[in-house]
mmCIF file of C-alpha atoms in Angstrom:
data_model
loop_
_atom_site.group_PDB
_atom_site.id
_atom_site.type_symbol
_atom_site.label_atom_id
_atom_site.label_comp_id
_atom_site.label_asym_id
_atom_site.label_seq_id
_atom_site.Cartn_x
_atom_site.Cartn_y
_atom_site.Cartn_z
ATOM 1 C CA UNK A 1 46.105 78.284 15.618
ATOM 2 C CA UNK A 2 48.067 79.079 18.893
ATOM 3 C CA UNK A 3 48.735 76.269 21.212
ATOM 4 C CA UNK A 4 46.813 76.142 24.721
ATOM 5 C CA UNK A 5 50.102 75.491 26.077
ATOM 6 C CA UNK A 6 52.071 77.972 27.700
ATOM 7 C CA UNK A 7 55.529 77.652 26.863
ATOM 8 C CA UNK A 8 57.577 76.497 30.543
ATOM 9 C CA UNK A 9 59.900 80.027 30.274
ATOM 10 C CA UNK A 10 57.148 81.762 30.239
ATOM 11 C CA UNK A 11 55.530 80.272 33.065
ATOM 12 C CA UNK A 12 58.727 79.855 35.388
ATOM 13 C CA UNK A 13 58.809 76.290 35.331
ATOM 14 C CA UNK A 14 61.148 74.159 34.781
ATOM 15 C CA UNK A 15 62.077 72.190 30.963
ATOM 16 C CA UNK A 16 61.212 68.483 31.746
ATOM 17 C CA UNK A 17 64.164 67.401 30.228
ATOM 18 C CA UNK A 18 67.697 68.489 29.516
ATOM 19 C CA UNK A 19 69.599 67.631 26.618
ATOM 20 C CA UNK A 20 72.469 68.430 24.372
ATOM 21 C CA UNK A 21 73.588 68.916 20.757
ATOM 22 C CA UNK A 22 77.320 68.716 19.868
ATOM 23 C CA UNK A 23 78.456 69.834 15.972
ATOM 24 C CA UNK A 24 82.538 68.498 15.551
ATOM 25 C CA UNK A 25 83.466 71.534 12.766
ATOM 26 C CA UNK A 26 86.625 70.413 10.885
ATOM 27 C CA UNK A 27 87.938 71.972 7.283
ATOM 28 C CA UNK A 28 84.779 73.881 6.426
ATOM 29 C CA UNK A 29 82.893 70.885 7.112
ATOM 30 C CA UNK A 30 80.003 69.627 9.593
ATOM 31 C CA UNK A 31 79.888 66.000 11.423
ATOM 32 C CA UNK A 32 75.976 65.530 10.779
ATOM 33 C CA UNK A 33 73.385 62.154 11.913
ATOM 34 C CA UNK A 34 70.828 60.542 10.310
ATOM 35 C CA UNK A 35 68.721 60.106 14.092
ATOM 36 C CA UNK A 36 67.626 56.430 13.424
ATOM 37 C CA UNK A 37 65.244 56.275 17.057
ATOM 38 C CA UNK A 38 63.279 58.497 19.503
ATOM 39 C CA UNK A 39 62.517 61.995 19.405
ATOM 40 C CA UNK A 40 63.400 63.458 15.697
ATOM 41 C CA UNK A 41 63.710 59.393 14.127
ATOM 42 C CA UNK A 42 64.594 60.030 10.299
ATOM 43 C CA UNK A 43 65.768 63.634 10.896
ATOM 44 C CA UNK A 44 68.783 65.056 10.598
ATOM 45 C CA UNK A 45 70.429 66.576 13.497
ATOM 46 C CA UNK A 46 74.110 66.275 15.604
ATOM 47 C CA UNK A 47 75.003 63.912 18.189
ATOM 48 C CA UNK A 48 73.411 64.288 21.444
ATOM 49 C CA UNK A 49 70.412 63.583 24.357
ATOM 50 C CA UNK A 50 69.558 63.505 27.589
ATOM 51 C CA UNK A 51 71.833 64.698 30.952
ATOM 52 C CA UNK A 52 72.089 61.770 33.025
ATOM 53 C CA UNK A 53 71.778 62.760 36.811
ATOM 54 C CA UNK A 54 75.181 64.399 37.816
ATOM 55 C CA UNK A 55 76.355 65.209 34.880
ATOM 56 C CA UNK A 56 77.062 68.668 33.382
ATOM 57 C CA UNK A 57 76.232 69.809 29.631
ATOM 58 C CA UNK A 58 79.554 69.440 28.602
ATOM 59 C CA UNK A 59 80.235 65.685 29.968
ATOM 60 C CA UNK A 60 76.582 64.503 28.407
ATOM 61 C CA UNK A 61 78.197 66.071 24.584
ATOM 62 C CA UNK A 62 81.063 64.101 25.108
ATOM 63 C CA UNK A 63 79.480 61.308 26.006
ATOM 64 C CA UNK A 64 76.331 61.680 23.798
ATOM 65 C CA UNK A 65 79.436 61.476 20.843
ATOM 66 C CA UNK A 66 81.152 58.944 21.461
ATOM 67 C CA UNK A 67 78.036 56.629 22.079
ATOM 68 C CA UNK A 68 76.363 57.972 18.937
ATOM 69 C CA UNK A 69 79.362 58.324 16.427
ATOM 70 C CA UNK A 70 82.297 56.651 18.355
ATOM 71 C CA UNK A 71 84.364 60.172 18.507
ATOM 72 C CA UNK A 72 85.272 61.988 21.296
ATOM 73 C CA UNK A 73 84.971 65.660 20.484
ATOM 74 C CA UNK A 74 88.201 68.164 21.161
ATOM 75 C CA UNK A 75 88.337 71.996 21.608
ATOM 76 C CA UNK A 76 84.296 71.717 22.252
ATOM 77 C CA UNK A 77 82.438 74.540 23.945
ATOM 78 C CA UNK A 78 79.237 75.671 24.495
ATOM 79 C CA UNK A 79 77.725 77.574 21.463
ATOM 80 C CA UNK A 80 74.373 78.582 22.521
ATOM 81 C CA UNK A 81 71.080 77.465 24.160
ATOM 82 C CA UNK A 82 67.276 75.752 22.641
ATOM 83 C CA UNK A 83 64.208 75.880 24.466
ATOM 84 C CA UNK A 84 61.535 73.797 23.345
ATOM 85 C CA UNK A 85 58.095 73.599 24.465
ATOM 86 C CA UNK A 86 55.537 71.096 22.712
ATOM 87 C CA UNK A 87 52.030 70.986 22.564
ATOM 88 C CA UNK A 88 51.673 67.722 24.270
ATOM 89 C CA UNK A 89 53.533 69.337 27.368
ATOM 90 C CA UNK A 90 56.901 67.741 26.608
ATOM 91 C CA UNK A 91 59.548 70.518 27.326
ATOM 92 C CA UNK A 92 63.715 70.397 26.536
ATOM 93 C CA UNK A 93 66.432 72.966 27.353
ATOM 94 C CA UNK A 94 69.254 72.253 24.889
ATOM 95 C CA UNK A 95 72.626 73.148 25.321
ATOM 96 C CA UNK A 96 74.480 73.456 21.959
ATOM 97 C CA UNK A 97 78.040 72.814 21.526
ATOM 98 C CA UNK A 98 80.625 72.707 18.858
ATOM 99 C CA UNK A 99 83.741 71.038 18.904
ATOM 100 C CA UNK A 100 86.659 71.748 16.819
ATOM 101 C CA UNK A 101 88.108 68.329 16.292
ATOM 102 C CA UNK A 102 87.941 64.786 17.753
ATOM 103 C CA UNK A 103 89.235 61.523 17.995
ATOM 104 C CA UNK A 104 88.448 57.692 17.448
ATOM 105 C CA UNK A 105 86.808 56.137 14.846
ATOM 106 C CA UNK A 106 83.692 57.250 13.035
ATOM 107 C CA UNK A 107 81.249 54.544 12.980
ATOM 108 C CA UNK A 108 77.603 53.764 12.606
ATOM 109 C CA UNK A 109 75.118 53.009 15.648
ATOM 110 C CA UNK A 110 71.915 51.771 16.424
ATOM 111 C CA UNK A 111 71.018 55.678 17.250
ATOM 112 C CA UNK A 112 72.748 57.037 14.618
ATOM 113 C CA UNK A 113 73.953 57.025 11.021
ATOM 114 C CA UNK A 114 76.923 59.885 10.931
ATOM 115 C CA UNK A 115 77.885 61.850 7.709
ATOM 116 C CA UNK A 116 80.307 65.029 6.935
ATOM 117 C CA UNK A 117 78.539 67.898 5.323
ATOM 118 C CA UNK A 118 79.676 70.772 3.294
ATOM 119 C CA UNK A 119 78.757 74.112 5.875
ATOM 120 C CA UNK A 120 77.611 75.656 2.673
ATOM 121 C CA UNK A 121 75.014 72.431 1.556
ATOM 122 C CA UNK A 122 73.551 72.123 5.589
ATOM 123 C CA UNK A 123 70.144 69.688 4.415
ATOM 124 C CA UNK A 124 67.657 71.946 6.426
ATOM 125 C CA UNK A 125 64.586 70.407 4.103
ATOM 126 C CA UNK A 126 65.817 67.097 6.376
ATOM 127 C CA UNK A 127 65.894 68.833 9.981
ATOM 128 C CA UNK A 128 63.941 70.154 12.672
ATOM 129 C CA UNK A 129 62.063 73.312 11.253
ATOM 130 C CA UNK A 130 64.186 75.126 13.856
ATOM 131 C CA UNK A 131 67.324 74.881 13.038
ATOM 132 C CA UNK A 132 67.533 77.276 9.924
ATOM 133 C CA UNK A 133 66.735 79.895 12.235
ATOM 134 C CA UNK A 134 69.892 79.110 14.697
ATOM 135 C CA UNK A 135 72.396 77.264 12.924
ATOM 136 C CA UNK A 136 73.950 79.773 10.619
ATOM 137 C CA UNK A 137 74.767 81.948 13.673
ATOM 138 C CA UNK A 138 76.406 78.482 15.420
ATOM 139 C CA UNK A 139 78.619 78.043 12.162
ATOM 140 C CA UNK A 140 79.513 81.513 12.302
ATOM 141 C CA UNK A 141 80.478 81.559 15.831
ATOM 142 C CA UNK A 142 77.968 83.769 17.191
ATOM 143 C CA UNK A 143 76.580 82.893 20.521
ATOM 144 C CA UNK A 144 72.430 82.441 20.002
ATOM 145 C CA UNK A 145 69.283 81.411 22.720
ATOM 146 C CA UNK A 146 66.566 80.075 20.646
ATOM 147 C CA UNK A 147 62.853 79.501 22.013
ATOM 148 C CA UNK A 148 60.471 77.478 20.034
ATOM 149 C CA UNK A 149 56.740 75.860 20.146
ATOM 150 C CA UNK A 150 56.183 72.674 18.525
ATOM 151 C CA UNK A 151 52.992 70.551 17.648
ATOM 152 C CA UNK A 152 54.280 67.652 17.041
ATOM 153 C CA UNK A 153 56.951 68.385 14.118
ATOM 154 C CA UNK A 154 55.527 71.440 13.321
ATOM 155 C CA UNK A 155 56.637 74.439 14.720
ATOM 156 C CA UNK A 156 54.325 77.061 15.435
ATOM 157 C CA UNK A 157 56.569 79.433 17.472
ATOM 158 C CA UNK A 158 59.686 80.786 17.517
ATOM 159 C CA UNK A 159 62.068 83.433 18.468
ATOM 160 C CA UNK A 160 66.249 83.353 18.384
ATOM 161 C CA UNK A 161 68.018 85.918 19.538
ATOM 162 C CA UNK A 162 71.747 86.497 18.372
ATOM 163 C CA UNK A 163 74.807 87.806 19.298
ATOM 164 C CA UNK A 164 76.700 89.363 16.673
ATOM 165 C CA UNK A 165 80.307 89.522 16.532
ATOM 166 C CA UNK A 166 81.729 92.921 15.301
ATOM 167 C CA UNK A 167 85.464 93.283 14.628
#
Protein backbone atom coordinates (compact mmCIF):
# COMPACT_ATOMS: atom_id res chain seq x y z
CA UNK A 1 0.00 0.00 0.00
CA UNK A 2 1.42 3.52 -0.92
CA UNK A 3 2.02 5.89 1.86
CA UNK A 4 -0.35 9.11 2.22
CA UNK A 5 2.77 10.90 2.59
CA UNK A 6 4.27 12.79 -0.03
CA UNK A 7 7.82 12.43 -0.04
CA UNK A 8 9.44 16.35 0.99
CA UNK A 9 11.45 16.42 -2.74
CA UNK A 10 8.58 16.01 -4.22
CA UNK A 11 6.73 18.58 -2.54
CA UNK A 12 9.61 21.32 -2.38
CA UNK A 13 10.02 21.26 1.16
CA UNK A 14 12.60 21.03 3.07
CA UNK A 15 14.22 17.37 4.88
CA UNK A 16 13.60 18.01 8.66
CA UNK A 17 16.82 16.91 9.45
CA UNK A 18 20.30 16.69 8.04
CA UNK A 19 22.65 14.08 8.67
CA UNK A 20 25.71 12.26 7.58
CA UNK A 21 27.27 8.83 6.94
CA UNK A 22 31.09 8.46 6.79
CA UNK A 23 32.64 4.76 5.51
CA UNK A 24 36.84 4.90 6.46
CA UNK A 25 37.86 2.28 3.31
CA UNK A 26 41.34 0.85 4.11
CA UNK A 27 42.98 -2.53 2.38
CA UNK A 28 39.81 -3.81 0.75
CA UNK A 29 38.13 -3.40 3.92
CA UNK A 30 35.05 -1.34 5.47
CA UNK A 31 35.02 0.44 9.12
CA UNK A 32 31.29 -0.74 9.93
CA UNK A 33 28.89 0.02 13.54
CA UNK A 34 26.73 -1.93 15.35
CA UNK A 35 24.18 1.53 16.04
CA UNK A 36 23.53 0.70 19.79
CA UNK A 37 20.70 3.97 20.22
CA UNK A 38 18.22 6.13 18.22
CA UNK A 39 17.16 5.94 14.80
CA UNK A 40 18.41 2.40 13.21
CA UNK A 41 19.30 0.87 17.20
CA UNK A 42 20.63 -2.80 16.43
CA UNK A 43 21.38 -2.03 12.74
CA UNK A 44 24.27 -1.91 11.05
CA UNK A 45 25.35 1.20 9.43
CA UNK A 46 28.73 3.79 9.44
CA UNK A 47 29.47 6.46 11.75
CA UNK A 48 27.42 9.47 11.57
CA UNK A 49 24.13 11.94 12.59
CA UNK A 50 22.85 15.02 12.80
CA UNK A 51 24.53 18.67 11.46
CA UNK A 52 24.77 20.75 14.39
CA UNK A 53 23.85 24.46 13.49
CA UNK A 54 26.92 25.93 11.57
CA UNK A 55 28.41 23.19 10.61
CA UNK A 56 28.99 21.81 7.08
CA UNK A 57 28.58 17.99 5.96
CA UNK A 58 32.03 17.42 6.01
CA UNK A 59 32.86 18.85 9.71
CA UNK A 60 29.58 16.80 11.19
CA UNK A 61 31.55 13.24 9.42
CA UNK A 62 34.49 14.15 11.13
CA UNK A 63 33.06 14.81 14.07
CA UNK A 64 30.22 12.19 13.95
CA UNK A 65 33.70 9.69 13.82
CA UNK A 66 35.54 10.53 16.20
CA UNK A 67 32.60 10.70 18.79
CA UNK A 68 31.25 7.37 17.56
CA UNK A 69 34.52 5.29 16.89
CA UNK A 70 37.31 7.60 18.33
CA UNK A 71 39.00 8.05 14.64
CA UNK A 72 39.35 10.94 12.79
CA UNK A 73 38.83 10.11 9.15
CA UNK A 74 41.69 11.23 6.38
CA UNK A 75 41.42 11.71 2.56
CA UNK A 76 37.37 11.79 3.21
CA UNK A 77 35.05 13.23 0.59
CA UNK A 78 31.71 13.33 -0.24
CA UNK A 79 30.46 10.13 -2.04
CA UNK A 80 26.92 10.72 -2.73
CA UNK A 81 23.54 11.89 -1.29
CA UNK A 82 20.16 9.86 0.73
CA UNK A 83 16.87 11.24 0.91
CA UNK A 84 14.58 9.76 3.21
CA UNK A 85 11.05 10.39 3.73
CA UNK A 86 8.99 8.29 6.42
CA UNK A 87 5.56 7.67 6.85
CA UNK A 88 5.28 9.29 10.16
CA UNK A 89 6.54 12.62 8.43
CA UNK A 90 10.11 12.33 9.71
CA UNK A 91 12.37 13.41 6.71
CA UNK A 92 16.60 13.20 6.45
CA UNK A 93 18.94 14.40 3.66
CA UNK A 94 22.12 12.34 4.07
CA UNK A 95 25.31 13.24 2.88
CA UNK A 96 27.57 10.16 2.36
CA UNK A 97 31.20 10.22 2.67
CA UNK A 98 34.12 7.93 2.50
CA UNK A 99 37.34 8.40 3.88
CA UNK A 100 40.44 6.74 2.88
CA UNK A 101 42.25 6.40 6.14
CA UNK A 102 42.21 7.81 9.71
CA UNK A 103 43.75 8.22 12.85
CA UNK A 104 43.40 7.55 16.72
CA UNK A 105 42.28 4.74 18.38
CA UNK A 106 39.35 2.52 17.52
CA UNK A 107 37.20 2.12 20.43
CA UNK A 108 33.72 1.25 21.53
CA UNK A 109 30.93 3.92 22.56
CA UNK A 110 27.77 4.24 24.09
CA UNK A 111 26.42 4.95 20.29
CA UNK A 112 28.36 2.59 18.74
CA UNK A 113 30.04 -0.81 18.59
CA UNK A 114 32.72 -0.48 15.47
CA UNK A 115 33.93 -3.53 13.37
CA UNK A 116 36.13 -3.95 9.98
CA UNK A 117 34.35 -5.78 7.25
CA UNK A 118 35.48 -7.62 4.26
CA UNK A 119 33.92 -5.18 1.05
CA UNK A 120 33.09 -8.50 -0.43
CA UNK A 121 30.97 -9.98 2.99
CA UNK A 122 29.01 -6.19 3.50
CA UNK A 123 26.03 -7.83 6.21
CA UNK A 124 23.09 -6.17 4.22
CA UNK A 125 20.52 -8.90 5.99
CA UNK A 126 21.73 -6.49 9.21
CA UNK A 127 21.15 -2.90 7.54
CA UNK A 128 18.74 -0.50 6.44
CA UNK A 129 16.79 -2.15 3.44
CA UNK A 130 18.37 0.73 1.49
CA UNK A 131 21.59 0.35 1.44
CA UNK A 132 22.01 -2.70 -1.02
CA UNK A 133 20.66 -0.51 -3.52
CA UNK A 134 23.51 2.36 -2.98
CA UNK A 135 26.39 0.94 -1.40
CA UNK A 136 28.01 -1.12 -4.07
CA UNK A 137 28.20 2.03 -6.26
CA UNK A 138 29.90 3.97 -2.93
CA UNK A 139 32.57 1.04 -2.75
CA UNK A 140 33.11 1.32 -6.28
CA UNK A 141 33.58 4.95 -6.35
CA UNK A 142 30.71 5.96 -8.31
CA UNK A 143 28.97 9.06 -7.25
CA UNK A 144 24.99 7.98 -6.44
CA UNK A 145 21.61 10.23 -5.08
CA UNK A 146 19.33 7.80 -3.54
CA UNK A 147 15.54 8.64 -2.62
CA UNK A 148 13.64 6.34 -0.42
CA UNK A 149 10.09 5.94 1.53
CA UNK A 150 10.06 4.24 4.73
CA UNK A 151 7.22 2.93 7.11
CA UNK A 152 8.84 2.49 9.87
CA UNK A 153 11.81 -0.03 8.86
CA UNK A 154 10.23 -1.01 5.93
CA UNK A 155 10.86 0.54 2.87
CA UNK A 156 8.25 0.94 0.47
CA UNK A 157 9.96 3.28 -2.06
CA UNK A 158 12.91 3.76 -3.68
CA UNK A 159 14.89 5.04 -6.52
CA UNK A 160 19.03 5.53 -6.82
CA UNK A 161 20.38 6.92 -9.51
CA UNK A 162 24.17 6.28 -10.44
CA UNK A 163 26.94 7.63 -12.01
CA UNK A 164 29.02 5.29 -13.77
CA UNK A 165 32.58 5.65 -14.26
CA UNK A 166 33.84 4.64 -17.79
CA UNK A 167 37.59 4.48 -18.50
Amino acid sequence: MESPIRPYWETGEPPRERAVLCFILVDGRVLLIEKKRGLGAGKINGPGGRLEPGETPLQAAVRETEEEVGLTPTGTREAGSLFFQFADGHSIHCTVFTATGSTGTLVETDEAAPFWEDTSRIPFSRMWADDEHWFPAMLAGEPFTGYFMFEGDRMIRHDVRIVRITG
